[in-house]
Coordinates of N, CA and C in Angstrom, one line a residue:
D891 N 8.5 3.8 0.3 CA 8.8 2.7 0.4 C 8.1 1.7 -0.7
Q892 N 8.3 0.3 -0.6 CA 7.8 -0.5 -1.5 C 6.1 -0.8 -1.1
Q893 N 5.9 -0.8 0.2 CA 4.5 -0.9 0.6 C 3.7 0.4 0.0
Q894 N 4.2 1.6 0.2 CA 3.6 2.7 -0.5 C 3.4 2.6 -2.1
E895 N 4.4 2.2 -2.7 CA 4.2 1.9 -4.2 C 3.4 1.0 -4.5
A896 N 3.2 -0.1 -3.7 CA 2.1 -1.3 -4.0 C 0.9 -0.9 -3.9
A897 N 0.5 0.1 -2.9 CA -0.8 0.6 -2.6 C -0.9 1.6 -3.7
R898 N -0.1 2.5 -4.3 CA -0.3 3.3 -5.6 C -0.7 2.5 -6.6
E899 N 0.0 1.4 -6.9 CA -0.2 0.6 -7.9 C -1.6 0.0 -8.0
L900 N -2.1 -0.3 -6.8 CA -3.5 -0.9 -6.5 C -4.4 0.1 -7.1
T901 N -4.2 1.2 -6.6 CA -5.3 2.4 -7.1 C -5.1 2.8 -8.6
R902 N -3.9 2.7 -9.2 CA -3.7 2.8 -10.6 C -4.5 1.7 -11.4
C903 N -4.4 0.5 -10.9 CA -4.8 -0.7 -11.4 C -6.3 -0.8 -11.4
R904 N -6.8 -0.2 -10.1 CA -8.4 0.1 -10.1 C -9.0 1.2 -11.2
Q905 N -8.1 2.1 -11.3 CA -8.5 3.2 -12.3 C -8.3 2.5 -13.9
A906 N -7.4 1.7 -14.0 CA -7.3 1.1 -15.5 C -8.2 0.1 -15.7
A907 N -8.8 -0.5 -14.5 CA -10.1 -1.4 -14.7 C -11.4 -0.7 -15.1
Q908 N -11.4 0.3 -14.4 CA -12.7 1.3 -14.7 C -12.6 1.7 -16.0
E909 N -11.4 2.1 -16.6 CA -11.3 2.6 -18.0 C -11.7 1.5 -19.0
N910 N -11.2 0.3 -18.5 CA -11.4 -0.8 -19.5 C -12.7 -1.3 -19.6
L911 N -13.5 -1.2 -18.4 CA -15.0 -1.3 -18.4 C -15.7 -0.3 -19.3
K912 N -15.1 1.0 -19.0 CA -15.9 1.9 -20.0 C -15.7 1.7 -21.4
R913 N -14.4 1.1 -21.8 CA -14.1 1.2 -23.1 C -14.9 0.0 -23.7
V914 N -15.1 -1.3 -22.9 CA -15.7 -2.5 -23.6 C -17.2 -2.2 -23.6
R915 N -17.7 -1.5 -22.6 CA -19.3 -1.1 -22.8 C -19.5 -0.2 -23.9
H916 N -18.5 0.7 -24.3 CA -18.6 1.4 -25.4 C -18.6 0.8 -26.6
Q917 N -17.7 -0.2 -26.7 CA -17.6 -1.1 -27.8 C -18.7 -2.0 -28.1
L918 N -19.4 -2.5 -27.0 CA -20.5 -3.3 -27.1 C -21.7 -2.5 -27.6
L919 N -22.0 -1.3 -27.1 CA -22.8 -0.4 -27.7 C -22.7 -0.1 -29.0
K920 N -21.7 0.1 -29.5 CA -21.3 0.6 -31.0 C -21.6 -0.7 -31.9
F921 N -21.4 -1.8 -31.2 CA -21.5 -3.0 -32.2 C -23.1 -3.1 -32.3
L922 N -23.6 -2.9 -31.1 CA -25.2 -3.2 -31.1 C -25.9 -2.1 -32.2
T923 N -25.3 -0.9 -32.1 CA -25.9 0.2 -32.8 C -25.6 -0.1 -34.6
R924 N -24.5 -0.9 -34.7 CA -24.1 -1.0 -36.1 C -25.1 -2.0 -36.7
H925 N -25.6 -2.9 -36.0 CA -26.6 -3.9 -36.4 C -27.8 -3.7 -35.9
G926 N -28.2 -2.5 -35.7 CA -29.6 -2.2 -35.6 C -30.3 -2.6 -34.3
Y927 N -29.5 -2.7 -33.2 CA -30.1 -3.1 -32.0 C -30.1 -1.9 -31.0
L928 N -31.3 -1.1 -30.7 CA -31.1 0.2 -30.0 C -31.9 -0.1 -28.8
Y929 N -31.5 0.2 -27.6 CA -32.2 0.2 -26.5 C -32.7 1.5 -26.2
S930 N -34.3 1.5 -26.1 CA -34.9 2.6 -25.7 C -36.1 2.8 -24.6
E931 N -35.7 1.6 -23.7 CA -36.7 1.6 -22.5 C -36.0 1.9 -21.3
G932 N -35.1 3.0 -21.4 CA -34.5 3.5 -20.2 C -33.0 3.7 -20.3
N933 N -32.3 3.8 -19.2 CA -30.8 4.1 -19.3 C -30.1 2.6 -19.4
H934 N -29.0 2.9 -20.1 CA -28.0 1.7 -20.2 C -27.4 1.4 -19.0
W935 N -27.0 0.0 -18.8 CA -26.3 -0.8 -17.8 C -27.1 -0.8 -16.6
T936 N -28.3 -0.5 -16.7 CA -29.3 -0.9 -15.4 C -29.7 -2.3 -15.6
D937 N -30.2 -3.0 -14.5 CA -30.7 -4.6 -14.5 C -31.5 -4.7 -15.9
K938 N -32.6 -3.8 -16.0 CA -33.4 -3.9 -17.1 C -32.6 -4.1 -18.6
H939 N -31.5 -3.2 -18.7 CA -30.8 -3.1 -19.8 C -30.1 -4.4 -20.0
L940 N -29.4 -4.8 -18.9 CA -28.7 -6.1 -18.8 C -29.7 -7.3 -19.3
K941 N -30.9 -7.5 -18.7 CA -31.9 -8.4 -19.1 C -32.1 -8.3 -20.5
W942 N -32.2 -7.2 -21.2 CA -32.4 -7.0 -22.6 C -31.2 -7.6 -23.2
L943 N -30.0 -7.2 -22.9 CA -28.8 -7.9 -23.6 C -28.7 -9.4 -23.5
R944 N -29.1 -9.9 -22.4 CA -29.2 -11.4 -22.3 C -30.1 -11.9 -23.2
T945 N -31.1 -11.2 -23.7 CA -32.1 -11.9 -24.6 C -31.6 -11.8 -26.1
L946 N -30.8 -11.0 -26.3 CA -30.3 -10.8 -27.7 C -29.9 -12.1 -28.5
V947 N -30.4 -12.3 -29.7 CA -29.9 -13.5 -30.5 C -29.7 -13.0 -31.9
F948 N -28.5 -13.3 -32.6 CA -28.1 -12.8 -33.8 C -28.4 -14.0 -34.7
E949 N -28.9 -13.8 -35.8 CA -29.1 -14.8 -36.9 C -27.7 -15.3 -37.4
E950 N -26.9 -14.6 -37.6 CA -25.5 -14.8 -38.0 C -24.7 -15.4 -36.9
S951 N -24.2 -16.6 -36.9 CA -23.4 -17.2 -35.8 C -22.1 -16.4 -35.5
L952 N -21.4 -15.7 -36.6 CA -20.2 -14.9 -36.2 C -20.5 -13.7 -35.4
L953 N -21.8 -13.1 -35.8 CA -22.1 -11.9 -35.0 C -22.4 -12.4 -33.5
Q954 N -23.0 -13.4 -33.4 CA -23.3 -13.9 -32.0 C -22.1 -14.1 -31.2
D955 N -21.1 -14.7 -31.9 CA -19.9 -14.8 -31.1 C -19.1 -13.7 -30.8
V956 N -19.2 -12.7 -31.7 CA -18.5 -11.4 -31.4 C -19.4 -10.7 -30.1
F957 N -20.7 -10.8 -30.3 CA -21.5 -10.3 -29.1 C -21.2 -11.0 -27.9
D958 N -21.1 -12.3 -28.0 CA -20.9 -13.2 -26.7 C -19.6 -12.8 -26.3
N959 N -18.5 -12.4 -27.0 CA -17.2 -11.9 -26.4 C -17.1 -10.7 -25.9
Y960 N -17.8 -9.7 -26.6 CA -18.1 -8.3 -25.8 C -18.8 -8.6 -24.5
F961 N -19.9 -9.3 -24.6 CA -20.7 -9.4 -23.2 C -19.7 -10.0 -22.3
T962 N -19.1 -11.1 -22.6 CA -18.2 -11.8 -21.5 C -16.9 -10.9 -21.0
E963 N -16.5 -10.4 -21.9 CA -15.4 -9.3 -21.5 C -15.9 -8.3 -20.7
M964 N -17.2 -7.7 -20.9 CA -17.9 -6.8 -20.0 C -18.1 -7.3 -18.6
Q965 N -18.5 -8.7 -18.4 CA -18.8 -9.3 -17.1 C -17.4 -9.3 -16.3
H966 N -16.4 -9.9 -17.2 CA -15.2 -9.9 -16.6 C -14.6 -8.7 -16.0
C967 N -14.8 -7.7 -16.7 CA -14.3 -6.3 -16.2 C -15.1 -5.7 -14.9
I968 N -16.4 -6.1 -15.0 CA -17.3 -5.8 -13.8 C -16.7 -6.5 -12.8
Q969 N -16.5 -7.9 -12.8 CA -16.0 -8.7 -11.6 C -14.6 -8.2 -11.3
R970 N -13.7 -8.0 -12.1 CA -12.3 -7.4 -11.8 C -12.4 -6.0 -11.0
L971 N -13.4 -5.2 -11.5 CA -13.5 -3.8 -10.8 C -13.9 -4.0 -9.3
S972 N -15.0 -5.0 -9.3 CA -15.5 -5.4 -8.0 C -14.6 -5.8 -6.9
S973 N -13.6 -6.8 -7.5 CA -12.5 -7.4 -6.7 C -11.5 -6.3 -6.5
L974 N -11.2 -5.4 -7.1 CA -10.1 -4.4 -7.0 C -10.8 -3.3 -5.8
D975 N -12.1 -3.1 -6.1 CA -12.8 -2.2 -4.9 C -12.8 -2.8 -3.6
N976 N -12.9 -4.1 -3.6 CA -12.6 -4.9 -2.2 C -11.4 -4.5 -1.7
Q977 N -10.2 -4.9 -2.6 CA -9.0 -4.7 -2.1 C -8.7 -3.3 -1.8
V978 N -9.3 -2.2 -2.4 CA -9.1 -1.0 -2.1 C -9.7 -0.6 -0.6
E979 N -10.8 -1.1 -0.4 CA -11.5 -1.0 0.9 C -10.7 -1.4 2.1
K980 N -10.2 -2.8 1.7 CA -9.2 -3.4 2.7 C -8.1 -2.7 3.1
L981 N -7.6 -2.0 2.1 CA -6.3 -1.2 2.1 C -6.6 0.0 2.8
A982 N -7.8 0.7 2.7 CA -8.3 1.8 3.4 C -8.5 1.6 4.8
K983 N -8.7 0.4 5.2 CA -9.1 0.0 6.6 C -7.7 -0.5 7.3
S984 N -6.6 -0.6 6.5 CA -5.5 -1.1 7.3 C -4.7 0.0 7.9
E985 N -3.9 -0.3 8.8 CA -3.2 0.6 9.8 C -2.6 2.0 9.3
P986 N -1.7 2.0 8.1 CA -1.1 3.1 7.9 C -2.1 4.2 7.1
Y987 N -3.2 3.7 6.8 CA -4.2 4.6 6.0 C -5.5 4.8 6.6
Q988 N -5.9 4.0 7.5 CA -7.3 4.2 8.1 C -7.6 5.5 8.7
E989 N -6.6 6.1 9.6 CA -6.8 7.5 10.3 C -6.8 8.5 9.2
I990 N -6.0 8.4 8.3 CA -5.9 9.8 7.4 C -7.2 9.6 6.4
V991 N -7.6 8.4 5.7 CA -8.7 8.2 5.1 C -9.9 8.6 6.0
G992 N -10.2 8.5 7.2 CA -11.2 8.9 7.8 C -11.2 10.4 7.8
L993 N -10.1 11.0 8.2 CA -10.0 12.4 8.2 C -10.5 13.0 6.9
L994 N -10.0 12.5 5.8 CA -10.4 13.1 4.5 C -11.7 12.7 4.1
R995 N -12.4 11.8 4.7 CA -13.8 11.2 4.4 C -14.7 12.5 5.0
C996 N -14.1 13.3 5.9 CA -14.9 14.2 6.6 C -15.2 15.4 5.6
F997 N -14.5 15.6 4.6 CA -14.9 16.5 3.5 C -15.9 16.1 2.7
H998 N -17.1 17.1 2.3 CA -17.9 16.5 1.4 C -17.4 16.3 0.2
G999 N -17.8 15.2 -0.5 CA -17.6 14.8 -1.8 C -16.6 13.8 -1.8
I1000 N -15.8 13.6 -0.7 CA -14.6 12.6 -0.6 C -15.1 11.4 0.2
D1001 N -15.2 10.2 -0.4 CA -15.5 8.8 0.1 C -14.1 8.1 0.1
T1002 N -14.3 6.9 0.4 CA -13.0 6.0 0.5 C -12.1 5.8 -0.8
L1003 N -12.7 5.6 -1.9 CA -11.9 5.4 -3.1 C -11.1 6.9 -3.4
S1004 N -11.8 8.0 -3.3 CA -11.2 9.3 -3.6 C -10.1 9.5 -2.5
A1005 N -10.4 9.1 -1.1 CA -9.3 9.5 -0.2 C -8.2 8.6 -0.2
I1006 N -8.2 7.3 -0.6 CA -7.1 6.3 -0.7 C -6.3 6.8 -2.0
T1007 N -7.1 7.2 -3.1 CA -6.3 7.6 -4.2 C -5.6 8.7 -4.1
I1008 N -6.0 9.8 -3.3 CA -5.2 11.1 -2.9 C -4.1 10.6 -2.1
I1009 N -4.2 9.8 -1.2 CA -3.2 9.5 -0.3 C -2.1 8.7 -0.8
T1010 N -2.4 7.8 -1.7 CA -1.5 6.8 -2.1 C -0.7 7.7 -3.4
E1011 N -1.2 8.7 -3.8 CA -0.4 9.5 -4.9 C 0.6 10.7 -4.3
I1012 N 0.0 11.1 -3.1 CA 0.6 12.0 -2.4 C 1.6 11.7 -1.3
F1013 N 1.1 10.6 -0.6 CA 1.8 10.0 0.7 C 1.8 10.8 1.8
D1014 N 2.7 11.8 1.7 CA 3.2 12.6 2.7 C 2.9 14.0 2.4
F1015 N 1.8 14.8 3.1 CA 1.6 16.1 2.7 C 2.5 17.0 3.3
G1016 N 3.1 16.5 4.5 CA 4.4 17.3 5.0 C 5.5 17.6 4.2
R1017 N 5.7 16.6 3.1 CA 7.0 17.2 2.2 C 6.9 18.2 1.4
F1018 N 5.6 18.9 1.3 CA 5.4 20.1 0.5 C 5.9 21.3 1.7
S1019 N 6.6 22.3 1.3 CA 6.9 23.1 2.3 C 5.8 24.2 2.3
S1020 N 4.9 24.5 1.4 CA 4.1 25.4 1.3 C 2.8 24.9 0.4
P1021 N 1.6 25.6 0.6 CA 0.5 25.1 -0.2 C 0.7 25.3 -1.7
G1022 N 1.4 26.4 -2.2 CA 1.8 26.6 -3.4 C 2.4 25.5 -4.0
E1023 N 3.4 24.8 -3.3 CA 4.4 23.8 -3.7 C 3.6 22.5 -4.1
L1024 N 2.4 22.3 -3.0 CA 1.4 21.3 -3.5 C 0.6 21.5 -4.8
M1025 N 0.2 22.7 -4.7 CA -0.5 23.2 -5.9 C 0.2 22.9 -7.2
S1026 N 1.5 23.1 -7.1 CA 2.3 22.9 -8.2 C 2.4 21.6 -8.6
Y1027 N 2.6 20.7 -7.7 CA 2.7 19.2 -7.9 C 1.5 18.6 -8.4
L1028 N 0.1 19.2 -8.1 CA -1.0 18.9 -8.7 C -1.4 19.5 -9.9
G1029 N -0.4 20.5 -10.4 CA -0.7 21.1 -11.7 C -2.0 22.1 -11.6
L1030 N -2.2 22.5 -10.4 CA -3.3 23.3 -10.3 C -2.7 25.1 -10.1
T1031 N -1.7 25.3 -10.7 CA -1.3 26.6 -10.7 C -1.6 27.2 -12.0
C1032 N -1.7 28.5 -12.1 CA -2.0 29.3 -13.2 C -0.9 29.3 -14.2
S1033 N -1.0 29.2 -15.4 CA 0.1 29.5 -16.4 C 0.2 30.9 -16.3
E1034 N 1.3 31.2 -17.0 CA 1.6 32.8 -17.0 C 2.4 33.1 -18.4
F1035 N 1.9 34.0 -18.9 CA 2.5 34.6 -20.4 C 3.1 36.1 -19.9
S1036 N 3.9 36.2 -19.5 CA 4.6 37.6 -19.2 C 5.9 38.0 -20.1
S1037 N 5.8 39.1 -20.2 CA 6.8 39.9 -21.0 C 7.2 41.4 -20.5
G1038 N 8.3 41.6 -20.0 CA 8.4 43.0 -19.4 C 7.3 43.3 -18.1
E1039 N 6.7 44.4 -18.4 CA 5.7 44.6 -17.3 C 4.4 44.0 -17.5
K1040 N 4.1 43.5 -18.6 CA 3.0 42.8 -19.2 C 2.8 41.5 -18.5
Q1041 N 1.7 41.2 -17.8 CA 1.5 40.1 -17.2 C 0.2 39.4 -17.6
K1042 N 0.1 38.4 -18.2 CA -1.1 37.7 -18.4 C -1.2 36.1 -18.0
R1043 N -2.2 35.9 -16.9 CA -2.3 34.7 -16.5 C -3.4 33.8 -17.4
G1044 N -3.1 32.5 -17.5 CA -3.9 31.8 -18.2 C -4.4 30.6 -17.2
P1045 N -4.9 29.5 -17.9 CA -5.5 28.5 -17.4 C -4.7 27.8 -16.5
I1046 N -5.0 26.7 -15.6 CA -4.1 25.8 -14.9 C -3.3 25.3 -15.9
T1047 N -1.9 24.9 -15.3 CA -0.9 24.2 -16.1 C -1.1 22.8 -16.4
K1048 N -1.7 22.1 -15.6 CA -1.8 20.7 -15.8 C -0.8 19.8 -15.8
A1049 N 0.4 20.4 -15.3 CA 1.8 19.9 -15.5 C 2.1 18.8 -14.3
G1050 N 1.2 18.7 -13.4 CA 1.5 18.0 -12.3 C 0.9 16.5 -12.3
N1051 N 0.4 16.1 -11.1 CA -0.1 14.7 -11.1 C -1.6 14.6 -11.5
K1052 N -1.7 14.0 -12.9 CA -3.1 14.0 -13.3 C -4.1 13.3 -12.5
R1053 N -3.7 12.1 -11.8 CA -4.7 11.3 -11.2 C -5.1 12.1 -10.0
V1054 N -4.6 12.7 -9.1 CA -4.9 13.5 -8.1 C -5.7 14.7 -8.5
R1055 N -5.2 15.3 -9.6 CA -6.0 16.4 -10.1 C -7.4 15.8 -10.7
R1056 N -7.3 14.8 -11.3 CA -8.8 14.1 -11.6 C -9.7 14.0 -10.5
V1057 N -9.3 13.3 -9.6 CA -10.0 13.0 -8.3 C -10.5 14.2 -7.7
L1058 N -9.6 15.2 -7.5 CA -10.1 16.4 -6.9 C -11.1 17.0 -7.8
V1059 N -11.3 17.1 -8.9 CA -12.1 17.8 -9.8 C -13.5 16.8 -9.5
E1060 N -13.5 15.6 -9.6 CA -14.6 14.7 -9.4 C -15.1 15.0 -7.9
V1061 N -14.4 15.2 -6.9 CA -14.6 15.5 -5.6 C -15.4 16.9 -5.5
S1062 N -15.0 17.9 -6.2 CA -15.7 19.2 -6.3 C -16.9 19.0 -7.0
W1063 N -17.1 18.2 -7.9 CA -18.5 18.2 -8.5 C -19.4 17.4 -7.8
H1064 N -18.9 16.3 -7.1 CA -19.8 15.6 -6.1 C -20.2 16.5 -4.9
Y1065 N -19.3 17.4 -4.5 CA -19.7 18.4 -3.5 C -20.6 19.4 -3.9
R1066 N -20.5 19.8 -5.1 CA -21.5 20.9 -5.7 C -22.9 20.2 -5.8

């Protein structure tokens, strides 16, 4: 229904915002590298790194404008992602999702964002008549190259829902 589609769009919007933040951070770092500014006092995107970024001054005014635009865009992306995270948290605590989010969070590696993403993409686990059908929907079934009596199984097909598959892979890495 429309409410479920809206919830799905919220999680997809959040994923797009995260990808945008990653992209603008990459662009900012590459810009700085091209102009000889390399941060070597620790990891990027820590408070210390952000403090260092705020102290940068370029002699050329156009370069300063470009840097300011990248930095402002990054800050906007961070605020947007934070706002979407709050909306996702609110959605996860709402009535149709609260119970199942709680159940999924019982699994190691699954937290609220992973749970709500899985739920909004799949909606109803009961619509699948067998586990194999769910695996096919997720693109987690083996590919097969068969001819006559010869059977050769290959890697997963990746033909299904890539968002849930990505989340499940992340969840398994967190569990590990």
